[in-house]
Coordinates of C-alpha atoms in Angstrom, one line a residue:
M35 CA 116.6 119.5 100.9
T36 CA 114.2 116.6 100.4
I37 CA 115.6 113.0 100.2
F38 CA 113.5 110.4 98.5
V39 CA 113.9 106.8 99.7
R40 CA 112.1 103.5 99.4
I41 CA 111.7 101.8 102.8
L42 CA 109.6 98.7 103.4
V43 CA 106.4 99.4 105.2
V44 CA 104.7 96.1 106.1
A45 CA 101.2 95.8 107.3
L46 CA 101.6 93.2 109.9
L47 CA 99.1 92.8 114.2
P48 CA 98.9 93.5 118.2
A49 CA 101.9 93.2 120.6
A50 CA 103.3 95.4 123.4
F51 CA 106.4 97.7 123.2
A52 CA 109.2 98.5 125.6
G53 CA 110.0 102.1 126.3
T54 CA 107.7 105.0 126.2
P55 CA 106.5 106.1 122.8
Y56 CA 105.6 109.7 122.3
L57 CA 102.0 110.0 121.3
I58 CA 101.6 112.5 118.5
D59 CA 97.8 112.2 118.2
D60 CA 95.2 109.5 118.8
F61 CA 92.4 112.0 117.9
E62 CA 90.4 111.4 121.0
A63 CA 91.3 114.4 123.2
S64 CA 89.3 117.6 123.0
G65 CA 92.2 119.3 121.3
A66 CA 92.5 116.7 118.5
L67 CA 93.7 118.2 115.2
Q68 CA 94.8 121.5 116.8
N69 CA 98.4 121.0 115.8
W70 CA 97.5 119.8 112.3
R71 CA 96.9 121.7 109.1
A72 CA 95.7 120.6 105.6
E73 CA 97.5 121.7 102.4
G74 CA 95.5 121.1 99.2
G75 CA 92.7 119.2 101.0
R76 CA 90.5 119.2 104.1
L77 CA 91.3 117.6 107.4
T78 CA 88.5 116.5 109.7
L79 CA 87.7 114.0 112.5
G80 CA 85.9 110.8 111.6
P81 CA 85.9 107.0 112.2
G82 CA 89.3 105.8 113.2
H83 CA 91.0 102.4 113.8
R84 CA 89.7 102.7 117.4
E85 CA 87.0 105.4 118.0
H86 CA 88.1 108.6 116.2
G87 CA 90.7 109.2 113.6
A88 CA 91.8 111.8 111.1
I89 CA 90.4 112.0 107.6
L90 CA 92.2 114.0 104.8
S91 CA 89.7 114.6 102.0
Y92 CA 91.0 115.7 98.7
Q93 CA 89.9 116.7 95.2
L94 CA 93.1 116.8 93.2
P95 CA 93.6 118.2 89.7
R96 CA 96.2 116.5 87.5
D97 CA 99.7 116.3 89.1
A98 CA 98.6 117.8 92.3
S99 CA 99.0 116.6 95.9
A100 CA 97.4 117.1 99.3
E101 CA 98.9 116.8 102.7
A102 CA 98.0 116.7 106.4
V103 CA 100.9 118.3 108.3
W104 CA 101.5 118.1 112.1
T105 CA 103.8 120.6 113.9
P106 CA 104.4 120.3 117.6
S107 CA 103.5 123.1 120.0
S108 CA 106.7 122.4 122.1
K109 CA 109.9 120.4 121.7
I110 CA 109.4 116.6 121.5
P111 CA 111.8 114.0 122.7
K112 CA 114.9 113.4 120.6
M113 CA 115.3 109.7 119.9
H114 CA 118.4 107.9 118.8
D115 CA 116.7 105.9 116.1
P116 CA 113.3 107.5 115.5
A117 CA 110.3 105.9 113.8
I118 CA 106.7 106.9 113.2
S119 CA 104.0 104.3 113.9
L120 CA 100.4 104.6 112.9
W121 CA 97.2 102.9 111.7
I122 CA 96.2 103.9 108.2
R123 CA 93.6 103.1 105.6
L124 CA 94.8 103.6 102.1
P125 CA 92.7 104.8 99.2
P126 CA 93.3 103.0 95.9
E127 CA 93.6 106.0 93.5
V128 CA 96.6 107.7 95.1
E129 CA 100.1 107.1 96.3
V130 CA 100.6 107.8 100.0
F131 CA 103.8 109.1 101.6
L132 CA 105.0 109.9 105.1
E133 CA 107.2 113.0 105.4
G134 CA 109.4 113.8 108.3
K135 CA 111.3 117.1 108.7
D136 CA 114.1 117.5 111.2
S137 CA 115.7 120.5 112.9
N138 CA 118.5 120.5 110.3
G139 CA 116.0 121.2 107.5
Q140 CA 116.2 117.7 106.1
T141 CA 112.9 116.2 104.9
L142 CA 112.5 112.5 104.4
R143 CA 109.7 111.1 102.2
V144 CA 108.8 107.4 102.5
P145 CA 106.1 105.6 100.4
I146 CA 103.5 103.7 102.3
G147 CA 102.1 100.6 100.6
G148 CA 99.5 98.0 101.5
K149 CA 96.1 96.8 100.6
A150 CA 93.6 99.6 99.9
G151 CA 90.5 100.0 101.9
E152 CA 91.6 98.1 105.1
W153 CA 93.1 99.4 108.3
Q154 CA 96.7 98.4 108.6
Y155 CA 99.6 99.1 111.1
V156 CA 102.8 100.5 109.8
A157 CA 106.1 101.4 111.6
I158 CA 108.4 103.6 109.5
P159 CA 112.0 104.4 110.4
L160 CA 113.1 108.0 109.9
R161 CA 116.7 108.3 108.9
I162 CA 117.1 111.8 110.2
K163 CA 119.9 113.3 112.3
G164 CA 118.2 116.3 114.0
R165 CA 115.1 116.5 116.2
L166 CA 111.8 115.8 114.5
V167 CA 110.0 119.1 114.0
E168 CA 107.2 118.2 111.5
I169 CA 105.5 115.2 109.9
G170 CA 103.1 115.0 107.0
M171 CA 100.7 112.5 105.4
M172 CA 100.8 113.2 101.7
V173 CA 98.6 111.8 98.9
R174 CA 99.4 112.1 95.1
A175 CA 97.4 110.8 92.2
R176 CA 98.8 107.5 90.8
A177 CA 97.8 108.0 87.1
R178 CA 98.5 111.7 87.1
V179 CA 94.8 112.4 86.5
A180 CA 92.2 114.2 88.6
V181 CA 91.1 112.2 91.6
E182 CA 88.8 112.6 94.5
G183 CA 88.8 110.6 97.8
S184 CA 90.0 110.5 101.4
L185 CA 92.8 109.1 103.5
S186 CA 92.2 107.9 107.1
F187 CA 94.8 107.5 109.8
D188 CA 94.9 107.1 113.5
E189 CA 97.1 106.5 116.6
V190 CA 100.2 108.3 115.4
S191 CA 103.3 107.9 117.6
L192 CA 107.0 108.6 117.7
R193 CA 109.1 105.7 119.0
E194 CA 112.5 104.1 118.8
A195 CA 112.9 102.1 115.6
S196 CA 115.3 99.6 117.3
E197 CA 113.1 98.9 120.3
P198 CA 112.7 95.2 121.3
F199 CA 109.8 93.2 120.0
H200 CA 107.8 91.8 122.9
V201 CA 105.9 88.7 121.9
D202 CA 102.3 88.8 123.2
M203 CA 100.8 85.3 122.9
S204 CA 97.3 86.7 123.2
A205 CA 97.7 88.8 120.1
V206 CA 95.2 88.0 117.4
P207 CA 96.9 87.6 114.0
Q208 CA 95.7 89.6 110.9
A209 CA 93.4 87.5 108.8
P210 CA 95.6 85.5 106.4
G211 CA 95.2 85.1 102.6
P212 CA 95.4 81.7 100.9
A213 CA 98.6 79.8 101.3
P214 CA 100.8 80.2 98.2
H215 CA 101.8 77.4 95.8
L216 CA 105.6 77.2 95.9
G217 CA 107.7 76.0 93.0
V218 CA 111.3 76.0 91.9
N219 CA 112.9 76.7 88.5
I220 CA 114.8 74.0 86.6
H221 CA 116.8 73.9 83.4
L222 CA 117.2 70.1 82.7
L223 CA 114.5 67.9 81.4
Q224 CA 116.0 64.8 83.1
D225 CA 117.4 65.3 86.6
D226 CA 115.8 62.8 89.0
H227 CA 118.2 63.5 91.8
A228 CA 117.4 67.2 91.8
L229 CA 113.6 66.5 91.5
D230 CA 113.9 64.2 94.6
Q231 CA 115.5 67.1 96.5
A232 CA 112.9 69.6 95.4
H233 CA 110.1 67.2 96.4
A234 CA 111.7 66.5 99.8
A235 CA 112.0 70.3 100.4
G236 CA 108.3 70.7 99.9
F237 CA 108.1 72.4 96.5
E238 CA 104.8 71.6 94.7
F239 CA 105.9 72.2 91.1
V240 CA 108.8 73.1 88.8
R241 CA 109.1 75.9 86.2
M242 CA 110.7 74.8 83.0
D243 CA 111.2 76.3 79.5
M244 CA 109.2 74.6 76.7
L245 CA 111.3 75.7 73.7
W246 CA 109.3 76.2 70.6
S247 CA 112.3 75.2 68.4
N248 CA 112.6 71.9 70.3
V249 CA 108.9 71.0 69.9
E250 CA 107.9 71.9 66.3
R251 CA 109.4 70.0 63.3
G252 CA 108.0 70.8 59.9
G253 CA 104.6 71.7 61.3
R254 CA 104.4 68.7 63.6
Y255 CA 104.8 68.9 67.4
R256 CA 106.9 66.5 69.4
F257 CA 106.7 66.6 73.2
F258 CA 108.8 63.6 74.1
G259 CA 111.3 65.2 76.5
Y260 CA 108.5 67.2 78.2
D261 CA 106.3 64.1 78.5
R262 CA 109.2 62.3 80.3
L263 CA 109.7 65.2 82.7
L264 CA 106.0 65.4 83.5
R265 CA 105.9 61.6 84.2
A266 CA 108.7 62.1 86.6
L267 CA 106.9 64.9 88.3
D268 CA 103.6 62.9 88.4
A269 CA 105.5 60.2 90.2
R270 CA 106.4 62.7 92.9
G271 CA 103.0 64.4 93.1
M272 CA 104.4 67.5 91.5
G273 CA 103.2 69.7 88.6
V274 CA 104.9 72.1 86.2
L275 CA 104.7 75.7 84.9
W276 CA 105.7 75.5 81.3
I277 CA 107.3 78.7 79.9
L278 CA 106.3 78.8 76.2
D279 CA 109.2 80.7 74.8
Y280 CA 111.6 82.0 72.3
G281 CA 111.7 81.8 68.5
H282 CA 111.8 79.2 65.8
P283 CA 114.1 79.3 62.8
D284 CA 111.2 78.4 60.5
H285 CA 109.1 81.3 61.8
G286 CA 111.2 84.4 61.8
G287 CA 113.5 83.6 64.6
S288 CA 113.2 85.3 68.0
P289 CA 110.9 86.9 68.7
P290 CA 108.1 86.3 66.2
R291 CA 106.8 89.6 64.9
T292 CA 104.9 89.2 61.7
P293 CA 101.2 88.1 61.8
Q294 CA 102.3 84.8 60.2
D295 CA 105.0 84.1 62.7
V296 CA 102.8 85.1 65.7
A297 CA 100.1 82.8 64.4
A298 CA 102.7 80.0 64.2
F299 CA 103.6 80.6 67.8
A300 CA 99.9 80.5 68.8
R301 CA 99.5 77.2 67.0
F302 CA 102.4 75.8 69.1
A303 CA 100.8 77.2 72.3
G304 CA 97.5 75.6 71.4
A305 CA 99.2 72.3 70.5
A306 CA 100.8 72.3 74.0
A307 CA 97.5 73.0 75.7
E308 CA 95.8 70.2 73.8
H309 CA 98.6 67.7 74.5
F310 CA 98.7 68.4 78.3
K311 CA 95.0 69.0 78.8
G312 CA 93.8 67.7 82.2
R313 CA 97.4 67.4 83.6
N314 CA 98.9 69.3 86.5
V315 CA 100.3 72.1 84.4
R316 CA 100.2 75.9 84.1
Y317 CA 101.4 78.1 81.2
E318 CA 103.6 81.2 81.1
I319 CA 103.8 82.9 77.8
W320 CA 107.4 84.0 77.2
N321 CA 110.0 85.1 79.7
E322 CA 110.9 88.7 80.6
P323 CA 109.6 90.2 77.3
N324 CA 110.5 93.7 78.7
T325 CA 114.2 93.0 78.5
R326 CA 116.6 93.2 75.5
Q327 CA 118.0 89.8 76.4
F328 CA 114.7 88.0 75.7
W329 CA 113.1 90.4 73.2
K330 CA 115.7 91.4 70.7
P331 CA 116.8 93.9 69.6
S332 CA 114.7 95.9 72.1
P333 CA 111.5 95.3 74.1
D334 CA 108.2 96.3 72.5
A335 CA 105.0 96.1 74.6
L336 CA 102.7 96.2 71.6
E337 CA 104.6 93.5 69.8
Y338 CA 104.5 91.3 72.9
G339 CA 100.9 92.1 73.5
A340 CA 100.0 90.8 70.1
L341 CA 101.9 87.6 70.7
L342 CA 100.2 87.2 74.2
R343 CA 96.8 87.8 72.8
E344 CA 97.1 85.1 70.1
A345 CA 98.8 82.6 72.3
A346 CA 96.4 82.9 75.2
A347 CA 93.4 82.6 72.8
A348 CA 94.9 79.4 71.3
I349 CA 95.4 77.9 74.7
R350 CA 91.9 78.7 75.9
A351 CA 90.5 77.3 72.7
A352 CA 92.3 74.0 73.3
D353 CA 91.8 73.9 77.0
P354 CA 89.2 76.3 78.5
A355 CA 90.3 75.3 82.0
A356 CA 94.0 76.1 81.4
K357 CA 95.8 78.4 83.9
V358 CA 97.7 81.0 81.8
S359 CA 100.0 83.8 82.9
S360 CA 101.6 86.6 81.0
G361 CA 105.4 86.3 80.7
G362 CA 107.1 87.2 83.9
L363 CA 108.4 90.8 83.7
S364 CA 111.7 91.8 85.0
R365 CA 110.8 93.7 88.1
F366 CA 107.7 95.9 88.4
D367 CA 107.4 97.4 84.9
L368 CA 103.9 98.8 85.1
E369 CA 104.4 101.0 82.1
F370 CA 105.2 98.0 79.9
L371 CA 102.5 95.9 81.4
S372 CA 99.8 98.6 80.9
R373 CA 100.5 98.6 77.2
A374 CA 100.7 94.9 76.7
V375 CA 97.7 93.5 78.6
N376 CA 94.0 94.2 78.9
R377 CA 90.8 92.5 80.2
E378 CA 90.1 90.9 76.9
L379 CA 93.0 88.5 77.3
A380 CA 91.2 86.7 80.1
L381 CA 94.4 85.7 81.8
T382 CA 94.6 83.7 85.0
A383 CA 97.6 85.8 86.2
I384 CA 100.1 88.5 85.5
G385 CA 103.7 87.3 85.9
I386 CA 106.5 89.2 87.6
H387 CA 110.1 88.6 88.5
P388 CA 110.6 90.9 91.5
Y389 CA 114.4 90.7 92.1
P390 CA 114.5 93.7 94.4
K391 CA 117.9 95.5 94.6
G392 CA 117.7 95.4 98.3
A393 CA 116.2 93.1 100.9
P394 CA 113.4 90.7 100.0
E395 CA 110.9 92.6 102.1
T396 CA 111.3 95.8 100.0
V397 CA 109.0 94.4 97.4
A398 CA 105.9 95.2 99.6
P399 CA 105.2 98.8 98.4
E400 CA 105.5 98.0 94.7
M401 CA 103.5 94.8 95.1
A402 CA 100.7 96.9 96.7
I403 CA 100.8 99.3 93.7
L404 CA 100.8 96.5 91.2
R405 CA 97.9 94.7 93.0
E406 CA 95.7 97.8 92.9
W407 CA 96.5 98.4 89.2
V408 CA 95.7 94.8 88.3
A409 CA 92.4 94.9 90.2
R410 CA 91.3 98.1 88.5
A411 CA 92.6 97.4 85.0
L412 CA 92.1 93.7 84.6
G413 CA 89.6 92.7 87.4
E414 CA 89.8 91.3 90.9
Q415 CA 89.9 87.7 89.6
V416 CA 93.3 88.1 87.9
E417 CA 96.1 86.9 90.1
I418 CA 99.7 88.1 90.4
W419 CA 102.3 85.2 90.1
D420 CA 105.9 85.6 91.0
T421 CA 107.2 83.2 88.3
E422 CA 110.9 83.8 89.1
W423 CA 112.9 85.2 92.0
G424 CA 116.0 84.1 93.8
Y425 CA 119.4 85.0 95.3
S426 CA 122.9 84.0 94.2
S427 CA 125.4 82.8 96.7
A428 CA 127.9 84.9 94.6
N429 CA 126.2 88.0 95.9
A430 CA 127.4 88.6 99.5
P431 CA 126.8 91.4 100.3
I432 CA 123.7 91.8 98.0
E433 CA 125.2 94.9 96.2
A434 CA 128.5 93.3 95.2
P435 CA 129.6 90.0 93.6
S436 CA 131.8 87.6 95.7
N437 CA 132.9 84.0 95.8
G438 CA 129.7 82.0 95.5
H439 CA 131.4 78.9 96.9
T440 CA 132.3 80.4 100.3
E441 CA 130.5 79.5 103.5
A442 CA 129.6 83.2 104.1
G443 CA 128.1 83.6 100.6
R444 CA 126.1 80.4 100.8
R445 CA 124.9 81.2 104.3
L446 CA 123.7 84.6 103.3
Q447 CA 121.9 83.1 100.3
A448 CA 120.1 80.7 102.7
S449 CA 118.9 83.6 104.8
L450 CA 117.7 85.6 101.8
A451 CA 116.0 82.6 100.2
V452 CA 114.0 81.9 103.4
R453 CA 113.1 85.6 103.8
E454 CA 112.0 85.6 100.1
L455 CA 109.6 82.8 100.7
L456 CA 108.3 84.4 103.9
T457 CA 107.8 87.7 102.0
V458 CA 105.7 85.8 99.5
W459 CA 103.4 84.9 102.3
T460 CA 103.3 88.3 103.8
V461 CA 102.5 90.1 100.6
G462 CA 99.8 87.6 99.6
L463 CA 101.2 86.1 96.4
P464 CA 99.2 83.0 95.5
L465 CA 102.1 81.4 93.5
A466 CA 105.8 81.9 93.6
V467 CA 108.9 80.2 92.0
F468 CA 112.3 80.2 93.6
Y469 CA 115.2 80.5 91.1
D470 CA 117.0 78.1 90.9
L471 CA 117.2 74.4 91.8
R472 CA 120.7 73.7 90.6
D473 CA 123.7 75.9 90.0
D474 CA 124.2 76.5 86.2
G475 CA 128.0 76.4 86.3
T476 CA 131.1 76.0 88.4
D477 CA 132.6 79.6 88.3
P478 CA 132.5 80.9 91.9
S479 CA 132.6 84.5 90.8
N480 CA 129.9 84.3 88.2
Q481 CA 126.6 85.3 89.7
E482 CA 124.5 83.4 87.2
H483 CA 126.3 80.2 88.1
N484 CA 125.4 80.3 91.8
Y485 CA 121.6 80.7 92.1
G486 CA 121.0 77.1 92.8
L487 CA 119.8 75.4 96.0
L488 CA 122.1 72.6 94.9
D489 CA 125.6 73.1 93.5
S490 CA 126.3 72.0 89.9
S491 CA 127.2 68.5 91.0
G492 CA 123.9 68.1 92.9
E493 CA 125.3 68.6 96.4
E494 CA 123.0 70.4 98.8
K495 CA 123.8 74.1 99.6
P496 CA 122.7 75.7 102.9
A497 CA 119.8 77.4 101.2
M498 CA 118.2 74.0 100.5
A499 CA 118.5 72.9 104.1
A500 CA 117.1 76.3 105.3
I501 CA 114.1 76.1 102.9
R502 CA 113.4 72.5 103.9
T503 CA 113.3 73.7 107.5
L504 CA 110.9 76.4 106.7
M505 CA 108.7 74.2 104.5
G506 CA 108.5 71.6 107.3
F507 CA 106.8 74.1 109.5
L508 CA 104.6 75.5 106.8
G509 CA 103.5 72.1 105.6
S510 CA 102.5 70.8 109.1
H511 CA 100.8 73.9 110.4
K512 CA 98.1 76.4 109.3
Y513 CA 99.1 79.9 108.4
A514 CA 97.3 82.1 111.0
G515 CA 98.5 85.5 109.8
M516 CA 101.0 88.2 110.5
I517 CA 101.4 89.9 113.9
A518 CA 100.9 93.7 113.6
E519 CA 102.3 96.5 115.8
T520 CA 105.7 95.1 115.5
P521 CA 108.7 97.5 115.8
A522 CA 110.0 98.9 112.5
G523 CA 112.0 96.3 110.6
I524 CA 110.6 93.3 112.6
H525 CA 108.2 90.7 111.0
A526 CA 106.4 87.9 112.8
L527 CA 104.3 85.2 111.1
R528 CA 102.2 82.8 113.2
L529 CA 101.4 79.2 112.4
D530 CA 98.9 77.2 114.3
G531 CA 99.1 73.4 114.8
A532 CA 97.0 70.8 116.5
A533 CA 99.2 70.8 119.6
D534 CA 101.4 73.9 119.3
T535 CA 101.8 77.4 118.0
I536 CA 104.9 78.6 116.1
L537 CA 106.0 82.2 115.6
I538 CA 108.5 82.9 112.9
V539 CA 110.3 86.2 113.7
W540 CA 112.9 87.9 111.5
T541 CA 114.3 91.4 110.6
D542 CA 114.9 93.1 107.4
Q543 CA 117.5 95.5 108.8
P544 CA 120.9 94.9 107.1
E545 CA 123.0 96.1 110.0
G546 CA 122.9 95.5 113.8
H547 CA 121.0 93.1 116.0
R548 CA 117.4 93.3 117.0
T549 CA 116.0 92.0 120.3
V550 CA 113.0 89.6 120.6
E551 CA 111.6 89.1 124.1
F552 CA 109.1 86.3 124.6
P553 CA 107.4 84.3 127.4
K554 CA 109.1 81.1 128.5
R555 CA 105.9 79.4 129.7
N556 CA 105.0 76.4 127.5
L557 CA 108.0 77.2 125.2
T558 CA 109.1 73.9 123.8
S559 CA 111.8 74.9 121.3
M560 CA 113.6 77.8 119.7
T561 CA 115.6 77.1 116.5
D562 CA 117.5 79.0 113.9
L563 CA 117.5 79.2 110.1
M564 CA 118.9 75.7 109.8
G565 CA 116.8 74.1 112.5
Q566 CA 119.5 74.2 115.1
A567 CA 118.7 75.0 118.7
V568 CA 119.3 78.6 119.8
K569 CA 120.2 79.7 123.3
S570 CA 118.2 82.5 124.9
K571 CA 119.0 84.9 127.7
D572 CA 116.8 84.4 130.8
R573 CA 115.3 87.7 132.0
G574 CA 114.3 86.2 135.4
T575 CA 110.7 87.4 135.0
G576 CA 109.3 84.5 133.0
Q577 CA 110.6 86.1 129.9
A578 CA 113.6 85.4 127.7
R579 CA 115.4 87.3 125.0
V580 CA 117.2 86.4 121.8
E581 CA 119.1 88.6 119.3
I582 CA 118.4 88.4 115.6
D583 CA 119.9 90.0 112.5
G584 CA 119.2 90.2 108.8
A585 CA 122.0 87.9 107.7
G586 CA 121.1 85.2 110.3
G587 CA 117.6 84.7 109.1
P588 CA 114.5 83.9 111.2
V589 CA 114.1 82.2 114.5
Y590 CA 111.3 79.7 115.1
L591 CA 109.6 79.9 118.5
R592 CA 107.4 77.0 119.4
W593 CA 104.9 76.9 122.3
A594 CA 102.8 73.9 123.3
S595 CA 99.0 74.6 123.2
R596 CA 97.6 75.3 126.6

């Protein structure tokens, strides 16, 4: 029996572990590879993360796979909560999986995501009940076409997934990408109180529908309400992402399909670009065109592609410097995207709305796949923008609706909102929009009414305070990168300031507590999701411990510079 699951595997950097991991292979001993075999490929020694590593070379026909399989020569330790850790360098043309087989005959297959071509550390929980009797590193062609290449891996170990995370202040963070531009979605053209709150929280821009039917009247374009909003944003030093969207009664309704109606939409897009040229604006062409709700009666990638092509060209003609994104797709719909876009569009970005069914961190593998596809199909210069993603307070637990006005529901929303923004940093998204600024209604059981950081009357919800706490740290410190070699399910992001260092530590595990152990020397504060002081347990050895869980959100550890 083989069980397929999707578990987050995050490439994060070095710290020490408690306990004694069981070394499967570091490929340095004279007997390296003796317990390994290759199926459908060739396994050899070569350059590793440190010194030597294993290289699985493959030449795969369509729909084939190759695998490096390790079988122990004697019984290995049985662990309560086993995990496999390793360093790996992913090739771009294949999907990579870790397989683990236990003594009960169960096989678990877990996808490994990350940036192709670079060594990264991964720690992968194995939800198996028996003793581990076999592991495999499997590659499979992404596009179901013949491929040739190699997979490198090194320092493979078996360890406890729930082991404590021991903070090592000498650890060098992984080189960071650029800091993302963070925005928030709004639905009202005039809402000064909410804009003040968004600005105070640290958001740089808002995302707002620019409705075609509101702008065009008899072939003339009126931007009065949108001008007023942009003036209000200018006064706060903020910008806007305009969503050019939906139909017009004079041009075929929604969506426009005929060449004449598509051309009319393109004229509207060009008029907007001409009107707002030189301002702090970006454009997103349509919203979720891969859903029935926004592309009636059913999504059509070729129809949307025609609209996108004409609208993008019109915007470029009016303002060659304009920043233009495709309409944010509901989740990671690569099939729709591949039929709707191409290099000729010259887009700034591809828009997505991740909305994972599980924890925020679970977007990492699909983000890696999307990033590799965009680089190959559209070019390295095309970015990926998260133009909408949020969590409703009427969604506690995540899988089931609840009362969005309860303290528990709103507190969980706060944790998920902060973890969402932290995930944006960890997966390297250059732009992201939190959904939503204000609740859209007052029904506590309606999920759609409870996405706001403010309630419908404008009162602050815990998620707003939590995001303001996070953004306060991000705004006053430089992002130094992620810490790798963290235990499975633990994430640690480092920020460097002029006089201090901050480590943000959190877990993606939905159940149970995880332990963080850290040095007390020069520690000046430890605060929680809401910025409140947290008590730690003194270990009596210059170290202290704190327990964290997924619902509670991150802890912020601050040390004075030495």
